[in-house]
mmCIF file of C-alpha atoms in Angstrom:
data_model
loop_
_atom_site.group_PDB
_atom_site.id
_atom_site.type_symbol
_atom_site.label_atom_id
_atom_site.label_comp_id
_atom_site.label_asym_id
_atom_site.label_seq_id
_atom_site.Cartn_x
_atom_site.Cartn_y
_atom_site.Cartn_z
ATOM 1 C CA MET L 209 -0.002 -0.135 -0.067
ATOM 2 C CA SER L 210 1.442 3.329 -0.971
ATOM 3 C CA GLY L 211 -0.190 5.244 1.706
ATOM 4 C CA LEU L 212 -3.449 7.235 2.587
ATOM 5 C CA ARG L 213 -4.043 10.617 1.066
ATOM 6 C CA GLU L 214 -3.660 12.068 4.611
ATOM 7 C CA PRO L 215 -1.655 10.932 7.561
ATOM 8 C CA CYS L 216 -3.740 9.183 10.251
ATOM 9 C CA ALA L 217 -3.357 8.072 13.717
ATOM 10 C CA VAL L 218 -4.689 4.471 14.569
ATOM 11 C CA THR L 219 -5.483 2.849 17.753
ATOM 12 C CA VAL L 220 -4.117 -0.696 18.160
ATOM 13 C CA VAL L 221 -6.096 -2.671 20.645
ATOM 14 C CA GLU L 222 -3.941 -5.648 21.987
ATOM 15 C CA VAL L 223 -6.203 -8.676 22.654
ATOM 16 C CA GLY L 224 -3.372 -11.312 23.437
ATOM 17 C CA PRO L 225 -3.926 -11.572 27.146
ATOM 18 C CA ARG L 226 -7.577 -12.475 26.760
ATOM 19 C CA ASP L 227 -8.554 -13.677 23.253
ATOM 20 C CA GLY L 228 -4.976 -14.765 22.657
ATOM 21 C CA LEU L 229 -4.482 -16.927 25.686
ATOM 22 C CA GLN L 230 -7.916 -18.320 25.959
ATOM 23 C CA ASN L 231 -7.427 -21.041 23.595
ATOM 24 C CA GLU L 232 -4.009 -22.087 24.616
ATOM 25 C CA ALA L 233 -3.819 -25.619 26.091
ATOM 26 C CA ALA L 234 -0.611 -24.888 28.494
ATOM 27 C CA VAL L 235 -1.975 -23.058 31.394
ATOM 28 C CA VAL L 236 0.016 -19.772 31.827
ATOM 29 C CA PRO L 237 0.866 -18.877 35.435
ATOM 30 C CA THR L 238 -0.981 -15.757 36.856
ATOM 31 C CA ASP L 239 2.526 -13.805 37.351
ATOM 32 C CA ILE L 240 3.376 -14.333 33.813
ATOM 33 C CA LYS L 241 0.102 -13.043 32.621
ATOM 34 C CA VAL L 242 0.567 -9.927 34.878
ATOM 35 C CA ALA L 243 4.085 -9.177 33.720
ATOM 36 C CA PHE L 244 2.976 -9.633 30.064
ATOM 37 C CA ILE L 245 0.045 -7.128 30.537
ATOM 38 C CA ASN L 246 2.546 -4.775 32.364
ATOM 39 C CA ALA L 247 5.023 -5.182 29.267
ATOM 40 C CA LEU L 248 2.211 -4.360 26.818
ATOM 41 C CA SER L 249 1.476 -1.225 28.833
ATOM 42 C CA ASP L 250 5.138 -0.203 28.710
ATOM 43 C CA ALA L 251 4.996 -0.686 24.891
ATOM 44 C CA GLY L 252 2.304 1.984 24.690
ATOM 45 C CA PHE L 253 -0.914 0.189 23.811
ATOM 46 C CA PRO L 254 -3.829 2.544 24.666
ATOM 47 C CA VAL L 255 -6.161 -0.470 25.127
ATOM 48 C CA ILE L 256 -5.350 -4.052 26.382
ATOM 49 C CA GLU L 257 -7.859 -6.660 26.554
ATOM 50 C CA CYS L 258 -6.824 -8.379 29.740
ATOM 51 C CA THR L 259 -9.077 -11.213 30.868
ATOM 52 C CA SER L 260 -12.602 -12.501 30.961
ATOM 53 C CA PHE L 261 -15.121 -12.791 33.856
ATOM 54 C CA VAL L 262 -16.806 -15.767 32.337
ATOM 55 C CA SER L 263 -17.409 -19.077 34.207
ATOM 56 C CA PRO L 264 -13.922 -20.653 34.929
ATOM 57 C CA LYS L 265 -15.406 -24.005 33.874
ATOM 58 C CA ALA L 266 -15.981 -22.562 30.370
ATOM 59 C CA VAL L 267 -12.451 -21.058 30.003
ATOM 60 C CA PRO L 268 -10.178 -22.551 32.630
ATOM 61 C CA GLN L 269 -7.337 -20.512 31.341
ATOM 62 C CA LEU L 270 -8.707 -17.284 32.527
ATOM 63 C CA ALA L 271 -10.077 -18.763 35.832
ATOM 64 C CA ASP L 272 -7.534 -16.220 37.697
ATOM 65 C CA ALA L 273 -9.250 -12.998 36.223
ATOM 66 C CA GLU L 274 -9.586 -11.481 39.694
ATOM 67 C CA ASP L 275 -5.917 -12.134 40.627
ATOM 68 C CA VAL L 276 -4.670 -10.776 37.344
ATOM 69 C CA MET L 277 -6.667 -7.492 37.637
ATOM 70 C CA ARG L 278 -5.730 -7.018 41.341
ATOM 71 C CA GLN L 279 -2.008 -7.475 40.487
ATOM 72 C CA LEU L 280 -1.212 -5.643 37.181
ATOM 73 C CA ARG L 281 0.325 -2.364 37.194
ATOM 74 C CA ARG L 282 -2.114 0.304 35.772
ATOM 75 C CA ARG L 283 -0.419 2.805 33.438
ATOM 76 C CA PRO L 284 -2.037 6.224 33.215
ATOM 77 C CA GLY L 285 -3.836 6.509 29.842
ATOM 78 C CA THR L 286 -4.130 2.918 29.243
ATOM 79 C CA ARG L 287 -7.704 1.319 29.223
ATOM 80 C CA TYR L 288 -7.685 -2.262 30.805
ATOM 81 C CA LEU L 289 -10.683 -4.080 29.104
ATOM 82 C CA VAL L 290 -12.410 -7.203 30.423
ATOM 83 C CA LEU L 291 -14.955 -9.398 29.052
ATOM 84 C CA VAL L 292 -18.284 -9.178 31.255
ATOM 85 C CA PRO L 293 -21.012 -11.837 29.972
ATOM 86 C CA ASN L 294 -23.606 -11.243 32.633
ATOM 87 C CA GLU L 295 -24.291 -9.631 35.893
ATOM 88 C CA ARG L 296 -22.217 -12.135 38.015
ATOM 89 C CA GLY L 297 -19.382 -11.303 35.771
ATOM 90 C CA LEU L 298 -19.907 -7.577 36.256
ATOM 91 C CA ASP L 299 -19.908 -8.118 40.039
ATOM 92 C CA ARG L 300 -16.503 -9.955 39.768
ATOM 93 C CA ALA L 301 -15.081 -7.219 37.602
ATOM 94 C CA LEU L 302 -16.231 -4.339 39.821
ATOM 95 C CA ALA L 303 -14.897 -6.052 42.895
ATOM 96 C CA VAL L 304 -11.417 -5.762 41.496
ATOM 97 C CA GLY L 305 -11.686 -2.213 40.123
ATOM 98 C CA CYS L 306 -12.465 -2.778 36.486
ATOM 99 C CA ASP L 307 -13.690 0.382 34.681
ATOM 100 C CA ALA L 308 -13.965 -0.787 31.038
ATOM 101 C CA ILE L 309 -16.077 -3.779 29.892
ATOM 102 C CA ALA L 310 -16.558 -5.778 26.860
ATOM 103 C CA LEU L 311 -19.950 -7.297 25.701
ATOM 104 C CA PHE L 312 -19.911 -10.078 23.160
ATOM 105 C CA THR L 313 -22.681 -11.141 20.906
ATOM 106 C CA ALA L 314 -22.871 -12.501 17.406
ATOM 107 C CA ALA L 315 -24.580 -12.049 13.993
ATOM 108 C CA SER L 316 -25.133 -15.620 13.508
ATOM 109 C CA GLU L 317 -27.772 -17.393 15.557
ATOM 110 C CA ALA L 318 -25.984 -20.734 15.120
ATOM 111 C CA PHE L 319 -22.651 -19.398 16.452
ATOM 112 C CA SER L 320 -24.637 -17.640 19.271
ATOM 113 C CA GLU L 321 -26.165 -20.880 20.459
ATOM 114 C CA ALA L 322 -22.793 -22.806 20.196
ATOM 115 C CA ASN L 323 -20.797 -20.005 21.899
ATOM 116 C CA VAL L 324 -23.026 -18.954 24.781
ATOM 117 C CA HIS L 325 -26.039 -21.407 24.746
ATOM 118 C CA ALA L 326 -28.306 -18.545 23.838
ATOM 119 C CA SER L 327 -30.091 -16.851 21.123
ATOM 120 C CA ILE L 328 -28.821 -13.365 20.094
ATOM 121 C CA ALA L 329 -32.068 -11.892 21.578
ATOM 122 C CA GLU L 330 -31.361 -13.769 24.803
ATOM 123 C CA THR L 331 -27.907 -12.403 24.930
ATOM 124 C CA PHE L 332 -29.204 -8.813 24.883
ATOM 125 C CA THR L 333 -31.582 -9.822 27.642
ATOM 126 C CA ARG L 334 -28.492 -10.565 29.767
ATOM 127 C CA PHE L 335 -26.725 -7.584 28.587
ATOM 128 C CA GLN L 336 -29.410 -5.107 29.548
ATOM 129 C CA PRO L 337 -28.935 -5.050 33.383
ATOM 130 C CA VAL L 338 -25.161 -5.222 33.026
ATOM 131 C CA ALA L 339 -25.238 -2.188 30.423
ATOM 132 C CA THR L 340 -27.642 -0.092 32.749
ATOM 133 C CA ARG L 341 -25.311 -0.565 35.770
ATOM 134 C CA ALA L 342 -22.189 0.103 33.702
ATOM 135 C CA GLN L 343 -23.602 3.359 32.693
ATOM 136 C CA GLN L 344 -24.686 4.395 36.105
ATOM 137 C CA LEU L 345 -21.107 3.667 37.196
ATOM 138 C CA GLY L 346 -19.517 5.512 34.293
ATOM 139 C CA LEU L 347 -17.725 2.393 32.926
ATOM 140 C CA TRP L 348 -16.522 2.576 29.331
ATOM 141 C CA MET L 349 -18.154 -0.181 27.147
ATOM 142 C CA ARG L 350 -17.011 -1.910 24.102
ATOM 143 C CA GLY L 351 -19.221 -4.322 22.025
ATOM 144 C CA TYR L 352 -18.232 -7.137 19.759
ATOM 145 C CA VAL L 353 -20.112 -8.761 17.067
ATOM 146 C CA SER L 354 -18.578 -12.087 16.280
ATOM 147 C CA THR L 355 -19.017 -13.851 12.985
ATOM 148 C CA ALA L 356 -19.767 -10.538 11.282
ATOM 149 C CA PHE L 357 -18.530 -12.011 8.080
ATOM 150 C CA TRP L 358 -18.684 -15.866 8.083
ATOM 151 C CA CYS L 359 -20.006 -18.493 10.540
ATOM 152 C CA PRO L 360 -18.284 -21.900 11.004
ATOM 153 C CA TYR L 361 -21.898 -23.281 11.153
ATOM 154 C CA ALA L 362 -24.080 -21.429 8.954
ATOM 155 C CA GLY L 363 -21.853 -19.948 6.238
ATOM 156 C CA ARG L 364 -21.854 -16.573 5.039
ATOM 157 C CA VAL L 365 -23.357 -13.871 7.316
ATOM 158 C CA LEU L 366 -24.798 -10.851 5.222
ATOM 159 C CA PRO L 367 -24.423 -7.126 6.149
ATOM 160 C CA GLU L 368 -28.019 -7.009 6.754
ATOM 161 C CA GLN L 369 -27.717 -9.458 9.473
ATOM 162 C CA VAL L 370 -24.959 -7.658 11.176
ATOM 163 C CA MET L 371 -26.483 -4.121 11.150
ATOM 164 C CA PRO L 372 -29.434 -4.755 13.698
ATOM 165 C CA VAL L 373 -26.771 -6.152 16.182
ATOM 166 C CA VAL L 374 -24.481 -3.265 15.725
ATOM 167 C CA LEU L 375 -27.259 -0.795 16.481
ATOM 168 C CA ARG L 376 -28.511 -2.731 19.524
ATOM 169 C CA LEU L 377 -25.074 -2.604 20.912
ATOM 170 C CA PHE L 378 -25.001 0.977 20.575
ATOM 171 C CA GLU L 379 -28.427 1.419 22.116
ATOM 172 C CA LEU L 380 -26.987 -0.380 25.166
ATOM 173 C CA GLY L 381 -24.451 2.444 25.628
ATOM 174 C CA CYS L 382 -21.325 0.933 23.949
ATOM 175 C CA ALA L 383 -18.843 3.629 22.934
ATOM 176 C CA GLU L 384 -17.273 1.464 20.156
ATOM 177 C CA VAL L 385 -18.358 -1.630 18.421
ATOM 178 C CA ALA L 386 -15.801 -4.135 16.970
ATOM 179 C CA LEU L 387 -16.847 -6.204 13.921
ATOM 180 C CA ALA L 388 -15.128 -9.604 14.070
ATOM 181 C CA ASP L 389 -13.912 -11.982 11.336
ATOM 182 C CA THR L 390 -14.103 -14.700 13.883
ATOM 183 C CA ILE L 391 -12.890 -17.556 11.366
ATOM 184 C CA GLY L 392 -10.701 -15.408 9.193
ATOM 185 C CA ARG L 393 -12.547 -16.135 5.942
ATOM 186 C CA ALA L 394 -13.626 -12.384 5.125
ATOM 187 C CA SER L 395 -12.279 -11.103 1.722
ATOM 188 C CA PRO L 396 -11.505 -7.540 1.079
ATOM 189 C CA ASP L 397 -14.682 -7.268 -1.032
ATOM 190 C CA GLU L 398 -16.788 -8.730 1.894
ATOM 191 C CA VAL L 399 -15.222 -6.217 4.132
ATOM 192 C CA ALA L 400 -16.225 -3.236 1.903
ATOM 193 C CA GLN L 401 -19.528 -4.617 1.616
ATOM 194 C CA LEU L 402 -20.195 -4.537 5.210
ATOM 195 C CA LEU L 403 -18.687 -1.267 5.895
ATOM 196 C CA ASP L 404 -20.751 0.169 2.935
ATOM 197 C CA VAL L 405 -23.848 -0.823 5.010
ATOM 198 C CA VAL L 406 -22.776 -0.079 8.578
ATOM 199 C CA LEU L 407 -21.321 3.358 7.810
ATOM 200 C CA ARG L 408 -24.723 4.465 6.556
ATOM 201 C CA GLU L 409 -25.821 4.648 10.128
ATOM 202 C CA VAL L 410 -22.675 4.522 12.278
ATOM 203 C CA PRO L 411 -19.778 6.906 12.037
ATOM 204 C CA ALA L 412 -16.407 5.234 11.305
ATOM 205 C CA GLU L 413 -14.781 6.618 14.576
ATOM 206 C CA ARG L 414 -17.085 4.381 16.638
ATOM 207 C CA LEU L 415 -16.054 1.180 14.761
ATOM 208 C CA ALA L 416 -13.189 -1.182 15.111
ATOM 209 C CA LEU L 417 -12.173 -4.202 13.096
ATOM 210 C CA HIS L 418 -11.056 -7.546 14.496
ATOM 211 C CA PHE L 419 -9.521 -9.939 11.896
ATOM 212 C CA HIS L 420 -8.130 -13.520 12.076
ATOM 213 C CA ASP L 421 -5.765 -14.531 9.264
ATOM 214 C CA THR L 422 -6.864 -18.037 8.255
ATOM 215 C CA ASN L 423 -6.605 -17.342 4.713
ATOM 216 C CA GLY L 424 -3.804 -14.830 4.704
ATOM 217 C CA LEU L 425 -6.126 -11.900 4.043
ATOM 218 C CA ALA L 426 -5.888 -9.942 7.231
ATOM 219 C CA ARG L 427 -3.510 -7.284 6.003
ATOM 220 C CA ALA L 428 -5.580 -6.827 2.878
ATOM 221 C CA ASN L 429 -8.750 -6.327 4.977
ATOM 222 C CA ILE L 430 -7.031 -3.821 7.324
ATOM 223 C CA ARG L 431 -6.117 -1.854 4.269
ATOM 224 C CA VAL L 432 -9.915 -1.778 3.185
ATOM 225 C CA GLY L 433 -10.754 -0.605 6.647
ATOM 226 C CA LEU L 434 -8.142 2.209 6.534
ATOM 227 C CA THR L 435 -9.654 3.506 3.216
ATOM 228 C CA TYR L 436 -13.097 3.553 4.745
ATOM 229 C CA GLY L 437 -11.881 5.707 7.692
ATOM 230 C CA ILE L 438 -11.661 2.918 10.466
ATOM 231 C CA ARG L 439 -8.965 3.806 12.757
ATOM 232 C CA VAL L 440 -9.239 0.959 15.466
ATOM 233 C CA PHE L 441 -7.850 -2.518 14.821
ATOM 234 C CA ASP L 442 -7.333 -5.228 17.023
ATOM 235 C CA GLY L 443 -4.247 -7.583 17.210
ATOM 236 C CA SER L 444 -2.796 -10.253 19.245
ATOM 237 C CA VAL L 445 1.059 -10.627 19.873
ATOM 238 C CA GLY L 446 2.490 -13.181 17.633
ATOM 239 C CA GLY L 447 -0.922 -14.150 16.235
ATOM 240 C CA LEU L 448 -1.886 -16.000 19.501
ATOM 241 C CA GLY L 449 -5.546 -16.978 19.851
ATOM 242 C CA GLY L 450 -8.621 -18.209 18.330
ATOM 243 C CA CYS L 451 -12.057 -19.081 19.610
ATOM 244 C CA PRO L 452 -12.543 -22.365 21.386
ATOM 245 C CA PHE L 453 -16.164 -22.308 20.037
ATOM 246 C CA ALA L 454 -15.329 -21.650 16.547
ATOM 247 C CA PRO L 455 -13.838 -24.372 14.546
ATOM 248 C CA GLY L 456 -11.438 -22.999 11.859
ATOM 249 C CA ALA L 457 -10.350 -19.985 13.841
ATOM 250 C CA PRO L 458 -6.630 -20.680 14.295
ATOM 251 C CA GLY L 459 -5.284 -17.204 15.449
ATOM 252 C CA ASN L 460 -5.920 -13.490 15.487
ATOM 253 C CA VAL L 461 -3.977 -11.428 13.118
ATOM 254 C CA ALA L 462 -0.471 -10.815 14.799
ATOM 255 C CA THR L 463 -0.041 -7.391 16.195
ATOM 256 C CA GLU L 464 3.235 -7.198 14.636
ATOM 257 C CA ALA L 465 1.413 -7.578 11.143
ATOM 258 C CA VAL L 466 -1.011 -4.896 12.012
ATOM 259 C CA LEU L 467 1.788 -2.500 12.745
ATOM 260 C CA ASP L 468 3.591 -3.516 9.510
ATOM 261 C CA GLU L 469 0.441 -2.480 7.610
ATOM 262 C CA LEU L 470 0.146 0.773 9.524
ATOM 263 C CA ASP L 471 3.616 1.671 9.057
ATOM 264 C CA ALA L 472 3.222 0.860 5.212
ATOM 265 C CA ALA L 473 0.180 3.035 5.061
ATOM 266 C CA GLY L 474 1.936 5.925 6.772
ATOM 267 C CA CYS L 475 -0.281 5.852 9.865
ATOM 268 C CA THR L 476 0.981 6.485 13.414
ATOM 269 C CA HIS L 477 0.261 4.072 16.179
ATOM 270 C CA GLY L 478 2.514 5.006 19.128
ATOM 271 C CA ILE L 479 3.545 1.300 19.850
ATOM 272 C CA ASP L 480 7.202 0.689 20.822
ATOM 273 C CA ARG L 481 8.378 -2.125 18.706
ATOM 274 C CA ALA L 482 11.329 -3.137 20.883
ATOM 275 C CA ALA L 483 8.883 -3.007 24.044
ATOM 276 C CA LEU L 484 6.655 -5.312 22.150
ATOM 277 C CA VAL L 485 9.454 -7.830 21.392
ATOM 278 C CA ARG L 486 10.102 -7.810 25.152
ATOM 279 C CA ALA L 487 6.480 -8.583 26.005
ATOM 280 C CA ARG L 488 6.385 -11.427 23.419
ATOM 281 C CA THR L 489 9.759 -12.767 24.794
ATOM 282 C CA LEU L 490 8.500 -12.587 28.453
ATOM 283 C CA LEU L 491 5.270 -14.772 27.366
ATOM 284 C CA ALA L 492 7.514 -17.229 25.563
ATOM 285 C CA THR L 493 8.693 -18.324 29.067
ATOM 286 C CA ALA L 494 5.298 -19.976 29.645
ATOM 287 C CA LEU L 495 4.535 -20.645 26.002
ATOM 288 C CA PRO L 496 7.686 -21.753 24.205
ATOM 289 C CA THR L 497 5.990 -21.874 20.825
ATOM 290 C CA VAL L 498 5.394 -18.185 20.824
ATOM 291 C CA SER L 499 8.990 -17.499 19.852
ATOM 292 C CA HIS L 500 8.702 -19.760 16.866
ATOM 293 C CA ARG L 501 5.348 -18.396 15.352
ATOM 294 C CA THR L 502 5.362 -15.943 12.598
ATOM 295 C CA ALA L 503 5.000 -12.457 13.884
ATOM 296 C CA SER L 504 4.172 -10.914 10.484
ATOM 297 C CA VAL L 505 1.861 -12.082 7.543
#
């Protein structure tokens, strides 16, 4: 990419500590998770997705959510985001001082049932009391729309299926909504088609894009997002991650690759590359395979 017509500043959301680690078989010790998040803070990430307050039985890797959030060093200017699925999860998050939460739903009924054992409508019923309390307490909320392009069970998801879900998340009070290519099958044309529809009703500055790289198209999809004015992109150090409930989702796009694409486009991101390498190296003490994974695509 030769660059955008005008220089742009982009926010990179690091999702490795939550979305990256949740699907790893090897248990990462709490102290390593805390040190990893602290290192990501030092690298300058403005938003770090730290953990999830789902049932420990559902995601054992994140059973130490309270301990992680109690122990991490909070850097001024960094938002430490946690997944909250219901009121019980919110209670747990509030007890350890969380002030930024994420709500997850899907654009595919089949995926919603497989992921959270509820219809899309039922997920919003669960979210309503969470969102009401969060607004009363002044918490920042991000919404995620999983399977915004393709579903591992139902196939192609059309933009017209995604749009109502996006609007409902904003109605709940989400400041930002991330559109997720959960199994990494989206093509640049499909990204453009979705943005053509969503941007009719939602300003670009309130959207984010979350790509996986199953078919090697994540960087091309980021380029499309940039041309449409999207300025928030998710990444996971070393391409860690994938959804345990989404067959065919081997890993998030590597943060390193996101930064490569932004640099090529002439965008600023404020991430210290050397500090990012240190964070990745630190995590490799618990997950040795991290050091052997491709850092760019």
